[in-house]
Each structure stands twice: as C-alpha cells, then as structure tokens.
CSV table of C-alpha atoms in Angstrom, one decimal:
chain,number,residue,atom,x,y,z
A,9,MET,CA,20.3,-18.5,-6.0
A,10,GLN,CA,21.1,-20.7,-2.8
A,11,PHE,CA,22.3,-20.1,0.7
A,12,SER,CA,23.6,-22.6,3.3
A,13,ALA,CA,22.7,-22.6,7.3
A,14,GLN,CA,26.7,-21.1,7.9
A,15,GLN,CA,25.7,-18.4,5.6
A,16,ILE,CA,21.7,-17.4,6.8
A,17,ALA,CA,23.4,-17.6,10.0
A,18,GLU,CA,25.9,-15.4,10.0
A,19,MET,CA,22.8,-12.7,8.6
A,20,LEU,CA,21.4,-13.2,11.7
A,21,GLN,CA,23.5,-12.9,13.8
A,22,GLY,CA,21.3,-16.2,14.8
A,23,THR,CA,23.7,-19.9,16.2
A,24,ILE,CA,22.7,-23.0,14.1
A,25,GLU,CA,21.6,-26.3,14.9
A,26,GLY,CA,21.7,-29.5,12.9
A,27,ASN,CA,23.5,-29.4,9.5
A,28,ALA,CA,25.1,-25.9,9.0
A,29,THR,CA,26.3,-26.8,5.1
A,30,VAL,CA,22.9,-27.4,4.4
A,31,THR,CA,21.6,-25.1,1.4
A,32,VAL,CA,17.7,-23.4,0.3
A,33,SER,CA,16.6,-21.5,-2.9
A,34,THR,CA,13.1,-20.3,-1.4
A,35,LEU,CA,11.2,-19.7,1.1
A,36,SER,CA,7.9,-21.0,2.8
A,37,ARG,CA,5.3,-21.5,5.4
A,38,ILE,CA,6.2,-23.9,7.7
A,39,GLU,CA,3.3,-26.0,7.2
A,40,GLU,CA,4.5,-26.1,3.1
A,41,GLY,CA,7.3,-26.7,3.7
A,42,VAL,CA,9.6,-28.1,1.0
A,43,PRO,CA,13.3,-29.2,0.8
A,44,GLY,CA,15.0,-26.7,-0.2
A,45,SER,CA,13.8,-24.4,1.7
A,46,LEU,CA,13.2,-21.9,4.4
A,47,SER,CA,10.9,-20.6,7.1
A,48,PHE,CA,10.1,-20.3,10.7
A,49,LEU,CA,8.5,-20.6,13.5
A,50,ALA,CA,7.6,-17.7,15.5
A,51,ASN,CA,3.7,-18.4,16.4
A,52,PRO,CA,3.3,-20.9,19.4
A,53,LEU,CA,-0.5,-22.2,17.0
A,54,TYR,CA,2.2,-23.8,14.6
A,55,THR,CA,4.9,-25.4,16.6
A,56,GLN,CA,3.1,-28.6,16.3
A,57,TYR,CA,4.5,-28.3,11.8
A,58,LEU,CA,7.8,-28.0,12.9
A,59,TYR,CA,7.9,-32.0,13.5
A,60,THR,CA,6.5,-32.6,10.6
A,61,THR,CA,7.8,-29.7,8.2
A,62,LYS,CA,10.1,-31.0,5.4
A,63,ALA,CA,11.7,-27.7,5.6
A,64,SER,CA,15.7,-27.2,5.3
A,65,ILE,CA,16.0,-25.0,7.6
A,66,VAL,CA,13.8,-23.1,10.0
A,67,ILE,CA,14.5,-19.8,11.9
A,68,VAL,CA,13.2,-19.7,15.5
A,69,ASN,CA,13.8,-17.9,18.6
A,70,LYS,CA,16.7,-18.7,21.1
A,71,ASP,CA,14.3,-19.5,23.1
A,72,PHE,CA,12.3,-22.3,22.0
A,73,GLU,CA,12.4,-26.1,23.2
A,74,ALA,CA,11.5,-28.8,21.2
A,75,LYS,CA,9.3,-31.1,23.3
A,76,GLU,CA,9.6,-34.0,19.6
A,77,PRO,CA,12.3,-34.6,17.2
A,78,VAL,CA,13.3,-31.7,14.1
A,79,THR,CA,14.5,-33.0,10.9
A,80,ALA,CA,15.0,-29.8,9.9
A,81,THR,CA,18.6,-27.2,10.9
A,82,LEU,CA,17.5,-24.9,12.9
A,83,ILE,CA,19.0,-21.7,13.4
A,84,ARG,CA,18.3,-19.6,16.2
A,85,VAL,CA,17.8,-15.9,16.6
A,86,GLU,CA,16.4,-13.2,19.3
A,87,ASN,CA,13.1,-12.9,17.3
A,88,ALA,CA,12.4,-15.8,14.8
A,89,GLN,CA,9.3,-13.0,12.7
A,90,THR,CA,11.6,-10.4,12.8
A,91,ALA,CA,14.7,-11.8,11.1
A,92,PHE,CA,12.6,-13.6,8.7
A,93,ALA,CA,11.1,-10.2,8.2
A,94,LYS,CA,14.8,-9.1,7.2
A,95,LEU,CA,14.9,-12.5,4.3
A,96,LEU,CA,12.0,-11.8,2.7
A,97,GLU,CA,13.1,-7.9,1.7
A,98,LEU,CA,16.7,-9.3,1.4
A,99,TYR,CA,15.0,-12.2,-1.0
A,100,ASN,CA,13.1,-9.9,-2.9
A,101,GLN,CA,15.7,-6.9,-2.8
A,102,ILE,CA,17.5,-10.0,-4.7
A,103,LYS,CA,14.6,-10.8,-7.2
A,104,LEU,CA,13.3,-7.5,-8.3
A,105,ASN,CA,17.5,-6.0,-8.9
A,106,LYS,CA,17.3,-5.5,-12.7
A,107,THR,CA,20.2,-3.0,-15.0
A,108,GLY,CA,20.4,-2.7,-18.4
A,109,ILE,CA,17.7,-1.1,-21.3
A,110,ALA,CA,15.9,-3.1,-23.1
A,111,PRO,CA,16.8,-2.9,-27.5
A,112,ASN,CA,13.1,-2.9,-27.9
A,113,ALA,CA,13.1,-0.4,-24.4
A,114,HIS,CA,12.4,3.7,-26.4
A,115,ILE,CA,14.3,6.4,-24.6
A,116,GLU,CA,14.1,10.3,-26.4
A,117,PRO,CA,17.3,11.5,-26.6
A,118,SER,CA,16.7,15.0,-25.0
A,119,ALA,CA,15.7,12.8,-22.0
A,120,ILE,CA,18.2,12.5,-19.0
A,121,ILE,CA,19.8,8.7,-17.3
A,122,GLY,CA,21.1,7.9,-14.4
A,123,GLU,CA,23.6,5.4,-13.6
A,124,GLN,CA,22.2,1.4,-12.8
A,125,ILE,CA,18.4,1.7,-14.2
A,126,TYR,CA,16.9,-0.8,-15.5
A,127,ALA,CA,14.5,-0.1,-18.6
A,128,GLY,CA,12.4,-3.5,-20.1
A,129,ALA,CA,10.9,-3.8,-22.9
A,130,PHE,CA,8.6,-1.5,-24.8
A,131,ALA,CA,8.8,0.6,-21.9
A,132,TYR,CA,9.2,4.5,-23.0
A,133,VAL,CA,10.2,7.4,-21.9
A,134,GLY,CA,9.6,11.3,-23.2
A,135,GLU,CA,11.8,13.7,-24.1
A,136,ASN,CA,13.4,16.1,-20.9
A,137,THR,CA,12.6,13.5,-19.1
A,138,ARG,CA,15.3,13.2,-15.8
A,139,ILE,CA,15.4,9.2,-14.7
A,140,GLY,CA,17.3,9.4,-11.7
A,141,ASN,CA,19.8,6.2,-10.3
A,142,GLY,CA,19.0,3.1,-9.5
A,143,VAL,CA,15.5,3.8,-11.0
A,144,LYS,CA,13.8,0.6,-12.4
A,145,ILE,CA,11.3,1.2,-15.3
A,146,TYR,CA,8.9,-2.7,-16.3
A,147,PRO,CA,8.0,-3.5,-19.6
A,148,GLN,CA,5.4,-1.4,-21.4
A,149,VAL,CA,5.8,1.4,-18.8
A,150,TYR,CA,4.7,5.2,-20.2
A,151,ILE,CA,7.2,8.7,-18.8
A,152,GLY,CA,5.4,11.1,-20.3
A,153,ASP,CA,7.8,14.7,-20.9
A,154,ASN,CA,9.0,16.4,-18.7
A,155,CYS,CA,8.6,14.0,-15.9
A,156,VAL,CA,11.4,13.6,-12.9
A,157,ILE,CA,11.4,10.4,-11.4
A,158,GLY,CA,14.2,10.0,-8.7
A,159,ASP,CA,16.4,7.4,-7.4
A,160,ASN,CA,16.3,3.9,-6.7
A,161,THR,CA,12.3,4.1,-7.7
A,162,THR,CA,10.6,1.3,-9.0
A,163,LEU,CA,7.7,1.1,-12.4
A,164,PHE,CA,6.7,-2.3,-12.4
A,165,ALA,CA,4.7,-3.2,-16.4
A,166,GLY,CA,2.4,-0.4,-17.2
A,167,VAL,CA,2.5,2.2,-15.3
A,168,LYS,CA,1.4,5.1,-16.6
A,169,ILE,CA,3.0,8.2,-15.6
A,170,TYR,CA,2.2,11.4,-17.5
A,171,SER,CA,3.2,14.3,-18.6
A,172,GLU,CA,5.5,16.7,-15.5
A,173,THR,CA,4.3,14.4,-13.3
A,174,HIS,CA,7.7,14.9,-10.3
A,175,ILE,CA,8.2,11.4,-7.9
A,176,GLY,CA,10.8,11.2,-5.4
A,177,LYS,CA,13.2,8.6,-4.1
A,178,ASN,CA,12.6,5.4,-3.3
A,179,CYS,CA,9.3,5.2,-4.8
A,180,ILE,CA,7.4,1.6,-5.3
A,181,ILE,CA,4.2,2.1,-7.9
A,182,HIS,CA,2.3,-0.5,-8.6
A,183,SER,CA,1.1,-2.4,-12.3
A,184,GLY,CA,-1.8,-0.6,-13.8
A,185,THR,CA,-1.3,3.1,-12.1
A,186,VAL,CA,-2.2,6.3,-13.1
A,187,ILE,CA,-0.6,9.6,-12.6
A,188,GLY,CA,-1.9,12.6,-14.2
A,189,SER,CA,-4.6,11.6,-15.8
A,190,ASP,CA,-7.4,14.8,-16.1
A,191,GLY,CA,-8.8,15.7,-12.9
A,192,PHE,CA,-12.4,15.4,-13.7
A,193,ARG,CA,-13.8,19.2,-14.5
A,194,PHE,CA,-16.4,20.0,-16.5
A,195,ASP,CA,-18.3,23.7,-17.1
A,196,PRO,CA,-22.1,22.9,-16.8
A,197,GLN,CA,-22.8,25.9,-17.8
A,198,ASN,CA,-21.0,26.2,-20.6
A,199,GLU,CA,-23.0,24.9,-23.8
A,200,GLY,CA,-22.5,20.7,-24.2
A,201,ASN,CA,-20.1,20.9,-20.6
A,202,LYS,CA,-17.1,22.1,-21.9
A,203,LYS,CA,-14.0,20.2,-20.1
A,204,ILE,CA,-12.0,22.5,-18.2
A,205,ALA,CA,-8.4,21.9,-19.9
A,206,GLN,CA,-6.0,20.3,-16.2
A,207,ILE,CA,-2.8,22.5,-16.7
A,208,GLY,CA,-1.2,21.5,-13.2
A,209,ASN,CA,0.7,18.0,-12.3
A,210,VAL,CA,1.4,15.5,-10.4
A,211,VAL,CA,4.1,15.5,-7.7
A,212,ILE,CA,5.1,12.2,-5.0
A,213,GLU,CA,7.7,12.9,-2.4
A,214,ASP,CA,10.2,10.2,-1.2
A,215,ASP,CA,9.1,6.7,0.2
A,216,VAL,CA,5.7,6.5,-1.5
A,217,GLU,CA,4.1,3.4,-2.4
A,218,ILE,CA,1.1,3.0,-4.8
A,219,GLY,CA,-1.2,-0.4,-5.3
A,220,ALA,CA,-1.8,-1.6,-8.8
A,221,ASN,CA,-4.8,0.5,-10.4
A,222,CYS,CA,-4.6,3.2,-8.9
A,223,ALA,CA,-5.3,6.7,-10.4
A,224,ILE,CA,-4.3,10.2,-9.3
A,225,ASP,CA,-5.7,13.0,-10.9
A,226,ARG,CA,-3.2,16.5,-12.1
A,227,ALA,CA,-4.2,19.6,-10.7
A,228,THR,CA,-6.3,22.2,-12.5
A,229,LEU,CA,-3.4,23.9,-11.8
A,230,GLY,CA,-0.4,24.0,-9.1
A,231,SER,CA,-0.1,20.2,-8.1
A,232,THR,CA,-1.8,17.6,-6.0
A,233,ILE,CA,0.5,16.2,-3.7
A,234,LEU,CA,1.3,12.9,-2.1
A,235,ARG,CA,3.7,13.3,0.6
A,236,LYS,CA,6.5,11.4,2.4
A,237,GLY,CA,5.2,7.6,3.2
A,238,VAL,CA,2.4,7.4,1.8
A,239,LYS,CA,0.9,4.2,1.0
A,240,PHE,CA,-1.5,3.5,-0.9
A,241,ASP,CA,-3.7,0.1,-1.8
A,242,ASN,CA,-5.0,-1.0,-4.5
A,243,LEU,CA,-7.7,0.8,-6.9
A,244,ILE,CA,-7.6,4.2,-5.2
A,245,HIS,CA,-8.6,6.8,-7.2
A,246,ILE,CA,-6.8,11.1,-5.5
A,247,ALA,CA,-8.4,13.7,-7.8
A,248,HIS,CA,-7.2,17.0,-8.8
A,249,ASN,CA,-5.5,19.2,-6.2
A,250,VAL,CA,-6.1,16.8,-3.2
A,251,GLU,CA,-3.1,16.7,-1.3
A,252,VAL,CA,-2.8,13.5,1.0
A,253,GLY,CA,0.1,14.2,4.4
A,254,GLU,CA,3.2,12.7,5.6
A,255,ASN,CA,2.3,8.7,6.7
A,256,THR,CA,-0.9,8.2,5.4
A,257,TYR,CA,-2.4,4.8,4.9
A,258,ILE,CA,-5.8,4.3,2.6
A,259,ALA,CA,-7.1,0.4,2.0
A,260,ALA,CA,-8.4,-0.4,-1.1
A,261,HIS,CA,-10.9,1.2,-3.1
A,262,GLY,CA,-10.5,4.6,-1.3
A,263,VAL,CA,-11.6,7.8,-2.9
A,264,ILE,CA,-10.8,11.4,-2.3
A,265,ALA,CA,-12.5,14.2,-3.8
A,266,GLY,CA,-11.0,16.9,-5.3
A,267,SER,CA,-9.0,19.7,-3.7
A,268,THR,CA,-9.4,18.3,-0.4
A,269,LYS,CA,-6.3,18.0,2.0
A,270,VAL,CA,-5.3,15.2,4.1
A,271,GLY,CA,-2.9,15.1,7.2
A,272,LYS,CA,-0.1,13.6,8.3
A,273,ASN,CA,-0.5,10.5,9.8
A,274,CYS,CA,-4.1,9.2,8.9
A,275,MET,CA,-5.2,6.2,8.7
A,276,PHE,CA,-8.0,5.4,6.2
A,277,SER,CA,-10.0,1.6,6.0
A,278,GLY,CA,-11.4,0.2,2.9
A,279,GLN,CA,-13.8,2.0,0.7
A,280,VAL,CA,-14.1,5.2,2.7
A,281,GLY,CA,-15.2,7.9,0.4
A,282,ILE,CA,-14.1,11.7,1.1
A,283,VAL,CA,-16.5,14.5,-0.6
A,284,GLY,CA,-14.1,16.9,-1.7
A,285,HIS,CA,-12.5,20.9,-0.4
A,286,LEU,CA,-12.6,19.6,3.1
A,287,GLN,CA,-9.8,19.4,6.0
A,288,ILE,CA,-9.2,16.5,7.2
A,289,ALA,CA,-6.5,16.7,10.7
A,290,ASP,CA,-3.4,14.6,12.0
A,291,ASN,CA,-4.2,11.7,12.9
A,292,THR,CA,-7.4,11.2,12.3
A,293,ILE,CA,-8.7,7.3,11.6
A,294,ILE,CA,-11.5,6.4,9.2
A,295,THR,CA,-13.0,3.1,9.6
A,296,ALA,CA,-14.7,0.9,6.3
A,297,GLN,CA,-17.4,2.0,3.9
A,298,SER,CA,-17.1,5.5,5.9
A,299,GLY,CA,-18.4,8.7,4.1
A,300,ILE,CA,-17.3,11.7,4.9
A,301,SER,CA,-19.4,14.7,4.3
A,302,LYS,CA,-17.4,17.7,6.1
A,303,SER,CA,-14.0,19.0,7.8
A,304,ILE,CA,-12.4,16.7,11.1
A,305,THR,CA,-10.7,19.5,12.9
A,306,LYS,CA,-9.6,17.8,15.5
A,307,PRO,CA,-6.7,15.5,14.9
A,308,GLY,CA,-7.1,12.0,16.2
A,309,GLU,CA,-10.2,11.3,16.1
A,310,VAL,CA,-12.3,7.9,14.7
A,311,TYR,CA,-15.2,7.7,12.1
A,312,MET,CA,-17.4,5.4,11.3
A,313,GLY,CA,-20.3,5.1,9.3
A,314,SER,CA,-22.1,7.4,6.1
A,315,PRO,CA,-22.5,9.9,6.6
A,316,ALA,CA,-20.0,9.4,9.2
A,317,PHE,CA,-19.8,10.4,12.8
A,318,ASP,CA,-17.7,10.2,16.0
A,319,ALA,CA,-17.4,6.5,16.1
A,320,ASN,CA,-18.3,5.7,19.7
A,321,LYS,CA,-21.7,7.5,19.3
A,322,TYR,CA,-22.1,5.5,15.9
A,323,ARG,CA,-21.9,2.2,18.0
A,324,LYS,CA,-24.6,3.8,20.2
A,325,ALA,CA,-26.4,5.0,17.6
A,326,TYR,CA,-26.8,1.2,15.8
A,327,ILE,CA,-27.6,-0.7,18.7
A,328,HIS,CA,-31.3,1.7,18.4
A,329,PHE,CA,-31.6,1.2,14.1
A,330,ARG,CA,-30.6,-2.3,14.8
A,331,ASN,CA,-33.4,-2.7,16.7
A,332,LEU,CA,-35.7,-0.5,15.1
A,333,ASP,CA,-38.2,-3.5,13.8
A,334,GLN,CA,-39.0,-3.6,17.0
A,335,LEU,CA,-39.5,-0.7,18.6
A,336,ALA,CA,-41.6,0.0,15.6
A,337,GLN,CA,-44.0,-3.0,16.5
A,338,ARG,CA,-44.5,-1.5,20.0
A,339,VAL,CA,-45.9,2.5,19.2
A,340,ALA,CA,-47.5,0.2,16.6
A,341,ILE,CA,-49.2,-1.5,19.2
A,342,LEU,CA,-49.3,1.1,21.4
A,343,GLU,CA,-51.3,3.3,19.1
A,344,LYS,CA,-53.9,0.8,18.5
A,345,LYS,CA,-54.6,0.8,22.1
A,346,LEU,CA,-54.8,4.6,22.3
A,347,THR,CA,-57.8,4.1,19.3
A,348,ASP,CA,-59.5,0.9,20.8
C-alpha cells in the first residue's frame, strides 16, 4: 500500500515541508533510507543522515532546524519518535489484517467460531472450542478440544494450544510456543517413577503477549495462570500451577518452577531461575542470570546473584569476591612469616 505525505501528515496531525504528493510504501531507518521509504529523526546523533538519506519522507520534531539542504519531504510533529511508533503500529495492523478460512484448515463441527476470523493453511480447531471475533489463527496452529480463545487474539504459525486452555482478548502468541503441555511431575516412591496425571489447565487473561518457543505447562489440579498484561520474551518456561501477576515482564530464558506465585508489575531480566513453591512480592526486579531460592516478601526490592540477595549488598560482596585471589596470597605470606 502507498501513502502520500499529505495522508501521513493528516494521520499524525503534522505539517508538511516539501512535496505533499510524494508517496511511500515502506519504512526505513534514516541511515538506510531508499526512495519510496518513510523514516524519522528523533536522536540528534543521527542528524547527519538527514542530509544524505534517500528516504522520500522523514518525520522530524516541530522545532528541528536544518543546517543544510534536505531533499526529503519533511513532516513536522510534536514528537517524531512517538509519531513514528504510531505509524509502525498502523503498518503492522495493515500487514496482519487477514481474514477468511483456508480450504485446508480444519474446524470441528462442534466448535463455535466468531466473525471476521482468519484460519491459515492446515490450522486445526478442536471439538467444543470457542473462537472469538477477529481471532487470527496462522498456518499449522493446533487448538485442542474445549478451549476458549478471546476476541482479537493472534496465534502465529506453529503455536500449539492443548485442550481446556482459556486465552483472553487481545493476546499475541508467537510461533513455536506450546500452551497446556503436561507439568513435570512424577512419583519417585512408585516403581518406575510413575507419571502423575496433569488434569488442570492454563488460563491466560487479556492483553498478554508470549514470545516464540515458550512452554506454559498445565496445572496438576486447578490452573496455571498468566494475569492481565503479562509480557514474555522468547524461550521462557512456566511450570505447573504457577501464577504470574498483572503486567509482569520476563525476559528470555526465564524459568519458574511449579506452584510459585509471582506478584504484579515485576521485571525479570534474562536467564532468571526461580525455584518452586515461592512467593514473589509485587514490583520485584531481578537482574540477569539470578537464581531465586527463597520467597521475596517485601515489594519493590531488587535482587541479584545466584543464590540471589539484595542487589546493593551483592555488588559490595562482589568487590571482595573479585579480590579473593589477592587476599589469599596476602594470608599465605602472613602465615609464612608466622611459621618462619
């Protein structure tokens, strides 16, 4: 699709400086701009590229003053970065605006399907499953029996949703993620470490985004729960009966063991591991590669290390740890003097 500078300026409530009829059909970084592309300038460090870019249209701040001639058409707005982010969102909506059911998609007769859905090639929807309005089911998605998928949720290619899973509205689940697989529970007292049946489910509330290749296990009994607004990066494992509170963010390679309860508005950096049956207070921040082995009861604390403890104390302790070799040498010298 093509848009003119005039159309873009109207969408952003900006003013045009240059050719209002010039059109663009793609977006680009300012230093990589090509004819027919739209870019933006927000960081002053990139100003030099404005004078050499081949982008047809560049969004700039209203108060920007050019020091050299500019060949691109400029659209002046209050905040160039915010305006460009808005265009990215609109562009993505247009790109992903798919509807219709592919001939080789299979939807069981007992499933209830909403309006304006998309189901790509070889997608499968199981028995007694309910699909809301505007849901997008990309190719090779599997949705098992007795599931609920809320309005305007998107399941990208290759997502697997096991039976009884409930997913809310406006969720995004990226390729390769598996939701509702069995929790990891076996009975070591039973001959052969007999598997304990996992008969619970997974409940995902509204506005949740889950990255690629994540695994969210079903509960043994009850539900594994991701509350409203949770955001997951790629490659995250959530074990059986875990509950993650509203608006909590977890970066890549995070692992939370069974039955742990995580509070609201927490932020976990990459490769954080949390053992089972713990309570993590609201607004907790955990730095990268930390291991949490006991509950965090005070809201708003920052933890670091493995096993993790208060980040400020950890940084001070690390100074001594880094100098252990020198300290050991000094002790050895003192011991030698005492024995001579």
